GROMACS .gro file of C-alpha atoms in nm:
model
  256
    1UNK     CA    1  -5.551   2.897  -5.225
    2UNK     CA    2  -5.546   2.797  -5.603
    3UNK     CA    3  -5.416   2.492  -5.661
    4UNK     CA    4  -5.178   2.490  -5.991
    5UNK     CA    5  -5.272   2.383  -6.304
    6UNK     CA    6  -5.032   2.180  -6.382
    7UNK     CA    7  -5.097   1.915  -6.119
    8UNK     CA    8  -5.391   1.765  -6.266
    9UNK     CA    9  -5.202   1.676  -6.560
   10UNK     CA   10  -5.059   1.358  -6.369
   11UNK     CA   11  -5.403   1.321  -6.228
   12UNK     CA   12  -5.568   1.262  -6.555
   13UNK     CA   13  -5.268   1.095  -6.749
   14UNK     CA   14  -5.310   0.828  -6.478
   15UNK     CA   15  -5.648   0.777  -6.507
   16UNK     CA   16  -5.626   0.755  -6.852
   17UNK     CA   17  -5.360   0.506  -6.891
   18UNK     CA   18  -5.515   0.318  -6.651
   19UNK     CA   19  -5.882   0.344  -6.770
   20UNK     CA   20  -5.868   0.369  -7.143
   21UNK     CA   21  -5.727   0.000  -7.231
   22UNK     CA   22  -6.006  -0.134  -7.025
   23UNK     CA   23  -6.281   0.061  -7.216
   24UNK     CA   24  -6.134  -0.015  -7.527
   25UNK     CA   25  -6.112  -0.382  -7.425
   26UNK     CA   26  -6.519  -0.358  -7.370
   27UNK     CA   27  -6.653  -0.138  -7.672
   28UNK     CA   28  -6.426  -0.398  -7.855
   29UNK     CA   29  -6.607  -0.682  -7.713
   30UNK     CA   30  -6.916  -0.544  -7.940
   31UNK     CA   31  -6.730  -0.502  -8.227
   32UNK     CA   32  -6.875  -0.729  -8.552
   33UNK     CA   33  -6.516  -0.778  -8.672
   34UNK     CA   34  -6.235  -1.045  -8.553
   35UNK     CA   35  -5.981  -0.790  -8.626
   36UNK     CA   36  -5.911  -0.559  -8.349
   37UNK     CA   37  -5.805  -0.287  -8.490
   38UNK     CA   38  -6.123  -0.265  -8.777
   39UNK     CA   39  -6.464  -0.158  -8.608
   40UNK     CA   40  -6.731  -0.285  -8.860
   41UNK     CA   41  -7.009  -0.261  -8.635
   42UNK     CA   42  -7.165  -0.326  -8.325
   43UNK     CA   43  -7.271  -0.691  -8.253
   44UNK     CA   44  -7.335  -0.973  -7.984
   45UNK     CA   45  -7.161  -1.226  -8.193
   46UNK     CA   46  -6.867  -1.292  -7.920
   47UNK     CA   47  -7.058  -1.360  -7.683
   48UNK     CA   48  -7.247  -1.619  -7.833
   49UNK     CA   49  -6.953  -1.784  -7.925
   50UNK     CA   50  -6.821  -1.738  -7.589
   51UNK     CA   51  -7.111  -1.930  -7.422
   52UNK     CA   52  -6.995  -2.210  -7.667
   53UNK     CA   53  -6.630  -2.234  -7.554
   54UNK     CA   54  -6.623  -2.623  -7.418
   55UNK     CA   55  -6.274  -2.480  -7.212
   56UNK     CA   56  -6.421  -2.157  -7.064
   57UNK     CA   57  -6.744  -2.321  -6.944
   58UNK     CA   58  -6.512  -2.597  -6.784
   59UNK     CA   59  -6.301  -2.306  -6.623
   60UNK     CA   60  -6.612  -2.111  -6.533
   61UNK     CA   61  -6.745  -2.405  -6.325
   62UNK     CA   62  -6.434  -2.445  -6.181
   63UNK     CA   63  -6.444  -2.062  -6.050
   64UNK     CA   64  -6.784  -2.059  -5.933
   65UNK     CA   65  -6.714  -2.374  -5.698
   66UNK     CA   66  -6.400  -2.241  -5.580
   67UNK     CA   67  -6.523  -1.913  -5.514
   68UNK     CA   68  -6.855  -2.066  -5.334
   69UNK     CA   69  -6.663  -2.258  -5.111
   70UNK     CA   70  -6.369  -2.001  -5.062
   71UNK     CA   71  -6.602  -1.748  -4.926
   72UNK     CA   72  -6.822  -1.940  -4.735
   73UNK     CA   73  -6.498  -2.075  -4.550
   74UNK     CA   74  -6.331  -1.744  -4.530
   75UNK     CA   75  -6.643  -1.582  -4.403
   76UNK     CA   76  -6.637  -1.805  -4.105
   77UNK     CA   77  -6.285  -1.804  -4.038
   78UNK     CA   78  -6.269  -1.461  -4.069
   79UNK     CA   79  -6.557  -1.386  -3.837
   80UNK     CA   80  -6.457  -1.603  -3.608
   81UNK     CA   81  -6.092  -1.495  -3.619
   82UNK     CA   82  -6.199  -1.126  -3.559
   83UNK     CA   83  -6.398  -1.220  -3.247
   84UNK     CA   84  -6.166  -1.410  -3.156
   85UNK     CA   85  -5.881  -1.121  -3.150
   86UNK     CA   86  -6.085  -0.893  -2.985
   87UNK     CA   87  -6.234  -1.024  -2.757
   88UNK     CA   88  -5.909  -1.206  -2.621
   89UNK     CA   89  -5.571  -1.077  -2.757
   90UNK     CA   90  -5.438  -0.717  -2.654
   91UNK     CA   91  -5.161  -0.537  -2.867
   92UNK     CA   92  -5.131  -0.577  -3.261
   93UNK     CA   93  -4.876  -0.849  -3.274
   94UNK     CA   94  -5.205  -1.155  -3.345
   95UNK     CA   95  -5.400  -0.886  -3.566
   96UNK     CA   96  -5.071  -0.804  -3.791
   97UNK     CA   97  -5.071  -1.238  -3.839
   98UNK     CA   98  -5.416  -1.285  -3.925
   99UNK     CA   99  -5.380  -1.004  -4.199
  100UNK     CA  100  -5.086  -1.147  -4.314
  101UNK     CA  101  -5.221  -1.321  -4.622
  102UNK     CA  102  -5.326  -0.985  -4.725
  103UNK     CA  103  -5.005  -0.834  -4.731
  104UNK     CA  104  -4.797  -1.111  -4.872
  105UNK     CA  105  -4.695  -1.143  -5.247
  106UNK     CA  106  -4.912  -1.357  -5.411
  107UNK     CA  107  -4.627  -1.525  -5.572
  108UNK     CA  108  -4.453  -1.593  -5.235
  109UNK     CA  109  -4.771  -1.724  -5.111
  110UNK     CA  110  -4.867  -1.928  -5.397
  111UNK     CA  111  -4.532  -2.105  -5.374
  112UNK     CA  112  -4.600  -2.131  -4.987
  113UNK     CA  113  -4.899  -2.321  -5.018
  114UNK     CA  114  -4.760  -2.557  -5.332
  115UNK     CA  115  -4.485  -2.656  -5.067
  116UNK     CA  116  -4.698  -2.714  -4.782
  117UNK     CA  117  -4.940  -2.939  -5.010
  118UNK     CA  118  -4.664  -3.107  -5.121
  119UNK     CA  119  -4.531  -3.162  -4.797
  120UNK     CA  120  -4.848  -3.323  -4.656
  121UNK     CA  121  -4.866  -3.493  -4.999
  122UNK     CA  122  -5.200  -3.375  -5.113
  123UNK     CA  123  -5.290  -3.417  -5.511
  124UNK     CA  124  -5.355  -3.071  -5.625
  125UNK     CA  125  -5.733  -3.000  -5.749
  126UNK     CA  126  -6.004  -2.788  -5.738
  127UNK     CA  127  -5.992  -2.864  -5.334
  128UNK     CA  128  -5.601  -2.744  -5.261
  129UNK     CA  129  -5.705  -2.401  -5.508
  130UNK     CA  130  -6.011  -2.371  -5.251
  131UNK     CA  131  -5.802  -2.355  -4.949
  132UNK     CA  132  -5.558  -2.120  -5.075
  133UNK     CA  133  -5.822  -1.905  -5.197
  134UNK     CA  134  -5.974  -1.947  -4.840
  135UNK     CA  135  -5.645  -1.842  -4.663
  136UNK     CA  136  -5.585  -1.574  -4.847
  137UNK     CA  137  -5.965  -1.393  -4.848
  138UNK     CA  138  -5.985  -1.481  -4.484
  139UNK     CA  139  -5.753  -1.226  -4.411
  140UNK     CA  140  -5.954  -0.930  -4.571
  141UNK     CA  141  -6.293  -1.108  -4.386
  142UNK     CA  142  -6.088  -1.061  -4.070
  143UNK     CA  143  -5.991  -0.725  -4.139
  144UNK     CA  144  -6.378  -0.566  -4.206
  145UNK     CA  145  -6.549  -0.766  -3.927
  146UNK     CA  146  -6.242  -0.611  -3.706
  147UNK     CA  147  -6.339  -0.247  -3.822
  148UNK     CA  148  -6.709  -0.361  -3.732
  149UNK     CA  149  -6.620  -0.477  -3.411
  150UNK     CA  150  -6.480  -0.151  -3.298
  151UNK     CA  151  -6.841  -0.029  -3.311
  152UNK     CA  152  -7.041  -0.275  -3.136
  153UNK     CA  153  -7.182  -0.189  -2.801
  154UNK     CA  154  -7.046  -0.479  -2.565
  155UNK     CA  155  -7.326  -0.399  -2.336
  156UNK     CA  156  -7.614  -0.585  -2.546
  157UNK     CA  157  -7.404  -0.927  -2.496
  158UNK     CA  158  -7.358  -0.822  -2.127
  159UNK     CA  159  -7.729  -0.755  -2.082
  160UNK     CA  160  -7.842  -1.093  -2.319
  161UNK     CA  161  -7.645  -1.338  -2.065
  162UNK     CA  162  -7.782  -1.151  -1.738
  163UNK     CA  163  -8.138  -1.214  -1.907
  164UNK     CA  164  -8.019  -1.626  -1.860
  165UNK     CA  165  -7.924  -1.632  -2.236
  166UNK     CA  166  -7.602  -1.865  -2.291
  167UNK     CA  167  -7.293  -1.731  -2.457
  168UNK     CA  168  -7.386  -1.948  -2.798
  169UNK     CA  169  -7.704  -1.803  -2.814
  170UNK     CA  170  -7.648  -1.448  -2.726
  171UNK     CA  171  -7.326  -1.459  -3.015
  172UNK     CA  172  -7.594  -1.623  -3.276
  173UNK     CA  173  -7.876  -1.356  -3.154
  174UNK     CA  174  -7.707  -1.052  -3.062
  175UNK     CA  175  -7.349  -1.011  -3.228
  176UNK     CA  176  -7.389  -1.191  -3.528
  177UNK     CA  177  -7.692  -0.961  -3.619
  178UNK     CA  178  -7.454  -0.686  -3.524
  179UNK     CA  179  -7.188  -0.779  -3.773
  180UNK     CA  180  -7.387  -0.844  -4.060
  181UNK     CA  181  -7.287  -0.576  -4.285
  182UNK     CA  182  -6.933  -0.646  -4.215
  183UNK     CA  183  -6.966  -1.013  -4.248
  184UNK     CA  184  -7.204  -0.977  -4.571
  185UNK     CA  185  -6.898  -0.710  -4.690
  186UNK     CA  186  -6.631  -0.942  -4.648
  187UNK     CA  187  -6.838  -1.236  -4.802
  188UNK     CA  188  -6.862  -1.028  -5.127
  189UNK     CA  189  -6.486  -0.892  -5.104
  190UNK     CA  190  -6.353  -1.252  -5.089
  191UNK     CA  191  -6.610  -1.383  -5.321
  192UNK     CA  192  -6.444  -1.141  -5.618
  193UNK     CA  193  -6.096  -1.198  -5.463
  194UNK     CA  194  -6.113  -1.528  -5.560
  195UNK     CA  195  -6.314  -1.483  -5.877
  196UNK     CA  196  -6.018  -1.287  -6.009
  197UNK     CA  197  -5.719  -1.491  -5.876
  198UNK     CA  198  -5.482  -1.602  -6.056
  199UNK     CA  199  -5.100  -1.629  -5.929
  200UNK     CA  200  -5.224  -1.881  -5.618
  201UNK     CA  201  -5.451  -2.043  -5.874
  202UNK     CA  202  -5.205  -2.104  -6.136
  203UNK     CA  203  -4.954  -2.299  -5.847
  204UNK     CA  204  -5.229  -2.467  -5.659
  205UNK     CA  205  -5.462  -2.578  -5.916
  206UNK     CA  206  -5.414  -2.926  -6.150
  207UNK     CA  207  -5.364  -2.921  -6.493
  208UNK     CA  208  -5.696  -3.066  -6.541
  209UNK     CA  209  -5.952  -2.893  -6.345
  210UNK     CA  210  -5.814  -2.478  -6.411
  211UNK     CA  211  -5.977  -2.165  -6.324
  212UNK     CA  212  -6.098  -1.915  -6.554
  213UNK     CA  213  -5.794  -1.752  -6.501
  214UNK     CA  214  -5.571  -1.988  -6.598
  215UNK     CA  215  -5.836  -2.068  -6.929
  216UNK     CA  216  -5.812  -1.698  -7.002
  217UNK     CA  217  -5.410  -1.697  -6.967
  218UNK     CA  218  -5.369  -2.009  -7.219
  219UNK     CA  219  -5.594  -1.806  -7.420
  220UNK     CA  220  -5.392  -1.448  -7.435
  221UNK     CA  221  -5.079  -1.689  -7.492
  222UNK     CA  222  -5.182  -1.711  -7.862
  223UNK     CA  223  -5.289  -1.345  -7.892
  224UNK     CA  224  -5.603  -1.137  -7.774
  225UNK     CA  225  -5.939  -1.216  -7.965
  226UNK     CA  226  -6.288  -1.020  -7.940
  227UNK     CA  227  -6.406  -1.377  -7.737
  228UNK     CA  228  -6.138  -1.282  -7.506
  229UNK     CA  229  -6.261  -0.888  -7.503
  230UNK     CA  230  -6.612  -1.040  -7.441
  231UNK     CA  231  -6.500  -1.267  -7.166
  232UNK     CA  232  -6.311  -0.983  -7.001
  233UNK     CA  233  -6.590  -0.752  -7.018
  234UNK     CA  234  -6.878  -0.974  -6.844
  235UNK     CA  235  -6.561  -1.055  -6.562
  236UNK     CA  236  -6.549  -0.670  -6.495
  237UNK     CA  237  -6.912  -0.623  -6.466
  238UNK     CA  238  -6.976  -0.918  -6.261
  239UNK     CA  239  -6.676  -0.754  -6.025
  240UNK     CA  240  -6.717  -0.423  -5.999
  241UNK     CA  241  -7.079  -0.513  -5.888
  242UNK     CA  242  -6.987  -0.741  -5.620
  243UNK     CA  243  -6.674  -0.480  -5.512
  244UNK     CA  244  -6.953  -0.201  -5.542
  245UNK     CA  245  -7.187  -0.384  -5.323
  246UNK     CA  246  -6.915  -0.474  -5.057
  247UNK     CA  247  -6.842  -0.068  -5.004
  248UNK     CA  248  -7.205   0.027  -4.962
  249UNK     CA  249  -7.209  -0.259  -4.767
  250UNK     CA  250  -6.900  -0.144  -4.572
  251UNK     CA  251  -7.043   0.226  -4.547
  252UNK     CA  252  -7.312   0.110  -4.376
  253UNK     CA  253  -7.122  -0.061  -4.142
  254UNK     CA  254  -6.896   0.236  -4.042
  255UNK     CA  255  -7.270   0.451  -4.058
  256UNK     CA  256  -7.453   0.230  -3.812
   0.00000   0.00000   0.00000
């Protein structure tokens, strides 16, 4: 059958108006001139004066910790949440909960979390942004080490504790090997999440200790700038290699 013609016209009038901006954004990031609009050349001048920006660094330490810890707490949640569920719940009722976060707006959550903080009267920081960020990236850790789970052979575990191997060490020796593509995967995936976050970031995070994020949103407040094209573009390289890595990683998973 021949497909018609005119269908790809949608096709590629998506792609474009959702690709072009963002390639602009980075061959302006290059560009030797502050005005946007004027190419006078390619140079790296932006991104010397980017590593220079006193408030970026600041907000780019403040990622990196947030991230570290959000994704090594997710990752362990999540894994253990997954096991959990399958091993011991039946029906999709617990699995549609722990996936939750996922699903909700991140508005609706953000506000969520500022109430429950407030509630237990915790001072917002860099810790209160690292829960949230936890909660929410657990939820996609929970999901791939689920998918993972559907392939592993129970009969390995079965055949470690006949051997006289305890139920610790045959989950640290035998599963955990088992899921470490998914578990690597989902590392990676909520590493990025949070790298990128803003919304829960913006209502969980002090006025004093933001996120790149939030640096890069007081920054677009006055009007974009080839420091803020530069920023942008190292952001989308550093994530589309993590979110690359995560789907090889994830093939893998679904391959083995």
């Amino acid at each position: 059958m021949r497909r018609p013609k005119l269908l790809a016209v949608p096709f590629w009038a998506t792609y474009i108006f959702l690709y072009v901006p963002i390639i602009v954004v980075v061959i302006m990031s290059f560009n030797a001139s502050s005005n946007l609009f004027v190419w006078k050349g390619f140079s790296l001048d932006w991104y010397g004066v980017l590593a220079k920006d006193s408030a970026v660094l600041e907000g780019l330490r403040n990622t990196l910790i947030v991230a570290g810890g959000a994704t090594v707490l997710a990752t362990v949640l999540g894994t253990l949440m997954a096991v959990g569920i399958h091993r011991y719940t039946r029906g999709g009722l617990i699995r549609a909960y722990a996936t939750a976060p996922a699903l909700l707006p991140d508005l609706l959550l953000g506000i969520g979390l500022l109430s429950l903080f407030s509630l237990l009267q915790m001072s917002l920081g860099l810790h209160t942004v690292l829960i949230s960020h936890a909660v929410f990236a657990s939820a996609f850790v929970t999901a791939i080490v689920l998918a993972r789970l559907a392939n592993v052979d129970p009969t390995l575990e079965e055949a470690s504790q006949d051997l006289g191997m305890g139920a610790g060490r045959t989950f640290v020796r035998i599963t955990i090997p088992q899921l470490a593509p998914g578990i690597v995967a989902g590392a990676l995936l909520a590493f990025t999440l949070s790298l990128d976050e803003f919304v829960i970031a913006y209502f969980t995070a002090a006025p004093q200790t933001p996120t790149l994020p939030i640096v890069i949103y007081s920054m677009v407040r006055f009007g974009v700038t080839p420091e803020i094209n530069a920023l942008a573009t190292l952001l989308l390289v550093v994530s589309m290699t993590v979110v690359i890595a995560a789907q090889r990683l994830t093939r893998i998973t679904e391959a083995i």
